PDB file of C-alpha atoms in Angstrom:
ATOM      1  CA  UNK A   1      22.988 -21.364  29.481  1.00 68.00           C
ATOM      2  CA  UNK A   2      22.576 -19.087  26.640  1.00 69.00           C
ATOM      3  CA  UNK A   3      21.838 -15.334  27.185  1.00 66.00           C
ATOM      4  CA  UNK A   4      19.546 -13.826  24.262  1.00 64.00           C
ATOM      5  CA  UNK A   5      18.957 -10.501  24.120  1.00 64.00           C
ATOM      6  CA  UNK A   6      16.248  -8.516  25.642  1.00 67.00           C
ATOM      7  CA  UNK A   7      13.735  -7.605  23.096  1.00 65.00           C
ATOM      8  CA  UNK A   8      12.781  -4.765  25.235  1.00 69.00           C
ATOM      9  CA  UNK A   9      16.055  -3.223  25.487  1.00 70.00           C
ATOM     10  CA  UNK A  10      17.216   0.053  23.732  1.00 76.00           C
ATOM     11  CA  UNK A  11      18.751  -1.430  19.946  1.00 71.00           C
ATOM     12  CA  UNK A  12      21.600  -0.750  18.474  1.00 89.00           C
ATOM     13  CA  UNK A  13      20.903  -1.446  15.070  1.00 94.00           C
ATOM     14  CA  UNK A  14      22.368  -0.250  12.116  1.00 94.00           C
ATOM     15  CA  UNK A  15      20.982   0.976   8.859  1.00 95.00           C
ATOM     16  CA  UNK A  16      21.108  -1.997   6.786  1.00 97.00           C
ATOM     17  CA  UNK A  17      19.838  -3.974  10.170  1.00 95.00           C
ATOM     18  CA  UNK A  18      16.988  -1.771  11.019  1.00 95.00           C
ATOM     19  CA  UNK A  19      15.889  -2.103   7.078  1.00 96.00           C
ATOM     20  CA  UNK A  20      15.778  -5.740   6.996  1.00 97.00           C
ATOM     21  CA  UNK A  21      14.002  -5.787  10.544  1.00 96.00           C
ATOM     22  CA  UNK A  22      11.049  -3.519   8.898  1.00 97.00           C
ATOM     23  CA  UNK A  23      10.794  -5.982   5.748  1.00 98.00           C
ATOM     24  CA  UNK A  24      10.675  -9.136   8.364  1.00 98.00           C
ATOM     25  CA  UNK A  25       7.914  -7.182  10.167  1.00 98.00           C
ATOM     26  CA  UNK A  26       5.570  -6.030   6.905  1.00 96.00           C
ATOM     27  CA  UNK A  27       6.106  -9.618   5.680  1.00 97.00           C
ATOM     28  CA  UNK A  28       5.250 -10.708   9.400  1.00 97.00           C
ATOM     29  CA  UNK A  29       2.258  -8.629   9.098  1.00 96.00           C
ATOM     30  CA  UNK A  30       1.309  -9.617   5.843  1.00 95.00           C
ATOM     31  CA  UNK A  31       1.892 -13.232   6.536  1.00 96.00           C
ATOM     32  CA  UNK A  32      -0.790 -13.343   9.177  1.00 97.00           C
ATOM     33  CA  UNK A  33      -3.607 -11.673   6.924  1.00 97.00           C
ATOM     34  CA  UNK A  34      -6.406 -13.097   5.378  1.00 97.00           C
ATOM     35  CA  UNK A  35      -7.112 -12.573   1.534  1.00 97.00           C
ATOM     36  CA  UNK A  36     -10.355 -10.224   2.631  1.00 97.00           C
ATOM     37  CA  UNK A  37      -8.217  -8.195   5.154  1.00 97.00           C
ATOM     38  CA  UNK A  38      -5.367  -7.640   2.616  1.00 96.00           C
ATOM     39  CA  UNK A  39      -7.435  -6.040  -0.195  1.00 97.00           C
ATOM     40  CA  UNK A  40      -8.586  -3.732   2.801  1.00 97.00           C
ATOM     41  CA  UNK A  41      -5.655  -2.747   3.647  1.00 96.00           C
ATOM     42  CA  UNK A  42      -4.284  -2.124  -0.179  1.00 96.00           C
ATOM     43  CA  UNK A  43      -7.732  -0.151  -0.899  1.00 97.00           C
ATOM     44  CA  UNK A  44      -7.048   2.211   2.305  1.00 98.00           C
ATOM     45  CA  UNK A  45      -3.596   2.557   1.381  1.00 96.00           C
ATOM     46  CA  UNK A  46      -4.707   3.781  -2.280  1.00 97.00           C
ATOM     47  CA  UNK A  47      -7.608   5.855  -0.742  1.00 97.00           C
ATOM     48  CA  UNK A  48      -4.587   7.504   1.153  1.00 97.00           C
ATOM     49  CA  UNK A  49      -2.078   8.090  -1.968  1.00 96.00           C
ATOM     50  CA  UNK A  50      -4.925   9.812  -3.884  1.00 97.00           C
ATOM     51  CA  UNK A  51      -6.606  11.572  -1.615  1.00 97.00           C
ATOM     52  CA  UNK A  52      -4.719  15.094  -2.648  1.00 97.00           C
ATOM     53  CA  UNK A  53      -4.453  14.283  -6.384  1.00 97.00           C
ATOM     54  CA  UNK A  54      -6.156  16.215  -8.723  1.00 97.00           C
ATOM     55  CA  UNK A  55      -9.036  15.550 -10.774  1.00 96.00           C
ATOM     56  CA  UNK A  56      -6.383  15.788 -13.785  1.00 97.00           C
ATOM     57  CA  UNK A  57      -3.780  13.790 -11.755  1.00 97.00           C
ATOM     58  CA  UNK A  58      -6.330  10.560 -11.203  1.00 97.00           C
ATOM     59  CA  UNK A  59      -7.008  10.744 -15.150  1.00 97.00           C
ATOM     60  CA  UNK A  60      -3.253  11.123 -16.216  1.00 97.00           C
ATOM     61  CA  UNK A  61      -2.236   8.299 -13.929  1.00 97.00           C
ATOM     62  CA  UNK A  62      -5.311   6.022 -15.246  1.00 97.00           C
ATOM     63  CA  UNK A  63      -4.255   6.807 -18.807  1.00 97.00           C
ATOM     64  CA  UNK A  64      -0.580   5.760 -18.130  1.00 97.00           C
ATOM     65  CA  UNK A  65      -1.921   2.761 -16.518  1.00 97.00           C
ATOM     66  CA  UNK A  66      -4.361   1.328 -18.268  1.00 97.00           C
ATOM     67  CA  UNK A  67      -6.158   3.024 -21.849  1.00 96.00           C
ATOM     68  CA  UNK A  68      -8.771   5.921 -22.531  1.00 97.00           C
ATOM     69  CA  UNK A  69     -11.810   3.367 -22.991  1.00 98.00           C
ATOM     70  CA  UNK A  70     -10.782   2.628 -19.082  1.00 97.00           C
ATOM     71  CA  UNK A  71     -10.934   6.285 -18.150  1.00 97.00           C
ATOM     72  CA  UNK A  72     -14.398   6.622 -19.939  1.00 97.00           C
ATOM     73  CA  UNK A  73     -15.552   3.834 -18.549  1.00 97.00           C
ATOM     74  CA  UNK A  74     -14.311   5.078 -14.791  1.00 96.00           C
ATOM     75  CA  UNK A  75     -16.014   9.039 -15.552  1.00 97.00           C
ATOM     76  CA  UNK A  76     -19.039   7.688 -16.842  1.00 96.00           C
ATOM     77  CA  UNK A  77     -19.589   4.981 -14.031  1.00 95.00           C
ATOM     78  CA  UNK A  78     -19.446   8.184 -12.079  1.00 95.00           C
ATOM     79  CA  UNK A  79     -21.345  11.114 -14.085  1.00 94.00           C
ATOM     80  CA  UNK A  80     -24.118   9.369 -15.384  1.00 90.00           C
ATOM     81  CA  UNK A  81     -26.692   8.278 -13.567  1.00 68.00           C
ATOM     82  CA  UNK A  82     -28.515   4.885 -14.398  1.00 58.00           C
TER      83      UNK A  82
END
C-alpha cells in the first residue's frame, strides 16, 4: 500500500512550492464562490486598499482609470443632494 503524506505534518516546501500551493488555494477558494459572494469579497477588498488614500489620491487614480466626466459624475453623486 501506498503511504501519502500527512497533511497535518510540518512542510517542507520550497519557495516556488509554497507559491503555487497559495494560487491552488485562492483559485480553490474562488472556485467554490457564488457570483453574489465574489463581488463581496472584491468590494471589501477595495474598501480595504482605499481606506488610507487621500481625497486627492481617489481622484488621481479615477482620472488615470477612467475620464474627468467619471470623476464629476462620482463628486457630484456625492456633494449634491437630490
Amino acid at each position: 500500500m501506498i503511504s501519502l503524506p500527512n497533511p497535518k505534518s510540518k512542510m517542507t516546501m520550497n519557495k516556488e512550492q509554497l507559491a503555487q500551493f497559495k494560487y491552488n488555494y485562492c483559485e480553490k477558494i474562488i472556485d467554490d464562490m457564488d457570483m453574489d459572494t465574489l463581488m463581496t469579497l472584491a468590494h471589501d477588498l477595495l474598501m480595504d486598499a482605499y481606506q488610507s488614500c487621500s481625497e486627492q489620491e481617489i481622484k488621481d487614480e479615477i482620472l488615470d482609470l477612467y475620464d474627468d466626466e467619471v470623476l464629476q459624475e462620482m463628486v457630484e453623486s456625492v456633494t449634491h443632494s437630490n
